[in-house]
Amino acid sequence: MTSLTRIPLEGGGFILVEETGAALEGPVKAGRISDAIHELPVTLQGALEPVTEAARVTLDQLRKACPDEVAVEFGVDLGAEAGAVITKSQASCHLKVTLSWTMDDAGQAHGGESRG
């Protein structure tokens, strides 16, 4: 049986998240299904606070390059023991970053006059 994590929401209620790769050993007795559900000790919003801060800091630093567009992609794994964890992506890295500059008709990059 698959193990689940119950994550409370600040506005009330909860969501259930299937734990990847975590299966329970053997059958679970009908009256003991609660044994298959772990509780996240913080709300979803609380678990994601460090991830939100990491995204903010990352974007602040990348914007110093004055691109026209910034895209940062990373996976988040929610677990009962660790809370929110930034996971490895398919490219075996923690962050996938894309910075874009557009060129004007004169061949000059937009996104900031001072580069250096």
Short mmCIF file of N, CA, C and O in Angstrom, two decimals, residues 14-15 25 35-36 41 53 55 61-62 64-65 68 72 74 78 83-85 93 103 105 108-111 114:
data_model
loop_
_atom_site.label_atom_id
_atom_site.label_comp_id
_atom_site.label_asym_id
_atom_site.label_seq_id
_atom_site.Cartn_x
_atom_site.Cartn_y
_atom_site.Cartn_z
N PHE A 14 -7.19 20.07 4.42
CA PHE A 14 -5.88 19.48 4.18
C PHE A 14 -5.84 18.90 2.79
O PHE A 14 -6.87 18.76 2.13
N ILE A 15 -4.63 18.56 2.34
CA ILE A 15 -4.46 17.79 1.11
C ILE A 15 -3.68 16.53 1.47
O ILE A 15 -2.92 16.52 2.44
N GLU A 25 5.07 -1.82 4.18
CA GLU A 25 5.37 -3.24 4.15
C GLU A 25 4.12 -4.02 4.54
O GLU A 25 3.57 -3.80 5.61
N ASP A 35 -2.66 4.42 10.03
CA ASP A 35 -1.23 4.11 10.11
C ASP A 35 -0.52 4.38 8.79
O ASP A 35 0.69 4.54 8.73
N ALA A 36 -1.28 4.40 7.69
CA ALA A 36 -0.70 4.63 6.36
C ALA A 36 -0.59 6.11 6.03
O ALA A 36 -0.06 6.47 4.99
N PRO A 41 3.93 18.32 10.13
CA PRO A 41 3.70 19.11 11.34
C PRO A 41 3.43 20.59 11.08
O PRO A 41 3.08 21.31 12.00
N GLU A 53 11.34 31.63 -0.19
CA GLU A 53 12.48 32.50 0.09
C GLU A 53 13.65 32.18 -0.84
O GLU A 53 14.33 33.07 -1.35
N ALA A 55 13.44 30.95 -3.84
CA ALA A 55 13.08 31.45 -5.17
C ALA A 55 13.28 32.97 -5.23
O ALA A 55 13.79 33.48 -6.22
N GLN A 61 19.12 37.68 -7.32
CA GLN A 61 20.50 37.59 -7.81
C GLN A 61 20.55 37.56 -9.33
O GLN A 61 21.38 38.22 -9.95
N LEU A 62 19.68 36.79 -9.96
CA LEU A 62 19.69 36.68 -11.42
C LEU A 62 19.28 37.98 -12.10
O LEU A 62 19.76 38.28 -13.20
N LYS A 64 20.22 40.81 -11.38
CA LYS A 64 21.38 41.70 -11.43
C LYS A 64 22.05 41.66 -12.81
O LYS A 64 22.77 42.58 -13.17
N ALA A 65 21.79 40.61 -13.58
CA ALA A 65 22.32 40.52 -14.94
C ALA A 65 21.48 41.32 -15.92
O ALA A 65 21.80 41.40 -17.10
N ASP A 68 15.85 40.61 -19.91
CA ASP A 68 14.46 40.98 -20.16
C ASP A 68 13.51 39.97 -19.52
O ASP A 68 12.41 40.32 -19.12
N VAL A 72 13.11 30.45 -13.61
CA VAL A 72 13.80 29.51 -12.72
C VAL A 72 12.84 28.36 -12.46
O VAL A 72 11.69 28.57 -12.11
N PHE A 74 12.44 24.55 -10.52
CA PHE A 74 12.96 23.51 -9.65
C PHE A 74 11.80 22.70 -9.11
O PHE A 74 10.67 23.16 -9.04
N LEU A 78 7.40 17.13 -1.16
CA LEU A 78 6.80 17.31 0.16
C LEU A 78 6.86 15.97 0.90
O LEU A 78 6.37 14.96 0.41
N GLY A 83 9.50 18.15 5.41
CA GLY A 83 8.75 19.30 4.91
C GLY A 83 8.98 19.43 3.41
O GLY A 83 9.00 18.44 2.70
N ALA A 84 9.18 20.66 2.93
CA ALA A 84 9.41 20.88 1.51
C ALA A 84 10.90 20.83 1.21
O ALA A 84 11.69 21.48 1.87
N VAL A 85 11.26 20.05 0.20
CA VAL A 85 12.66 19.88 -0.18
C VAL A 85 12.78 20.14 -1.67
O VAL A 85 11.99 19.61 -2.46
N CYS A 93 20.27 18.53 -11.67
CA CYS A 93 20.67 19.76 -11.02
C CYS A 93 19.50 20.27 -10.20
O CYS A 93 18.37 19.83 -10.37
N MET A 103 16.93 41.79 -28.63
CA MET A 103 17.76 42.75 -29.37
C MET A 103 16.87 43.78 -30.05
O MET A 103 15.80 43.43 -30.55
N ASP A 105 16.47 46.93 -33.05
CA ASP A 105 16.78 46.97 -34.48
C ASP A 105 18.26 47.24 -34.76
O ASP A 105 18.78 46.86 -35.80
N GLN A 108 21.40 45.93 -30.45
CA GLN A 108 21.79 46.14 -29.06
C GLN A 108 20.82 45.36 -28.16
O GLN A 108 19.62 45.34 -28.38
N ALA A 109 21.36 44.74 -27.12
CA ALA A 109 20.53 44.01 -26.18
C ALA A 109 19.80 44.98 -25.28
O ALA A 109 20.35 45.98 -24.84
N HIS A 110 18.53 44.67 -25.01
CA HIS A 110 17.76 45.42 -24.03
C HIS A 110 18.06 44.84 -22.67
O HIS A 110 18.78 43.88 -22.52
N GLY A 111 17.45 45.40 -21.63
CA GLY A 111 17.55 44.80 -20.32
C GLY A 111 18.48 45.53 -19.39
O GLY A 111 18.74 45.09 -18.30
N SER A 114 23.64 49.49 -18.04
CA SER A 114 24.94 49.27 -17.39
C SER A 114 25.19 47.79 -17.22
O SER A 114 24.49 47.12 -16.49
#
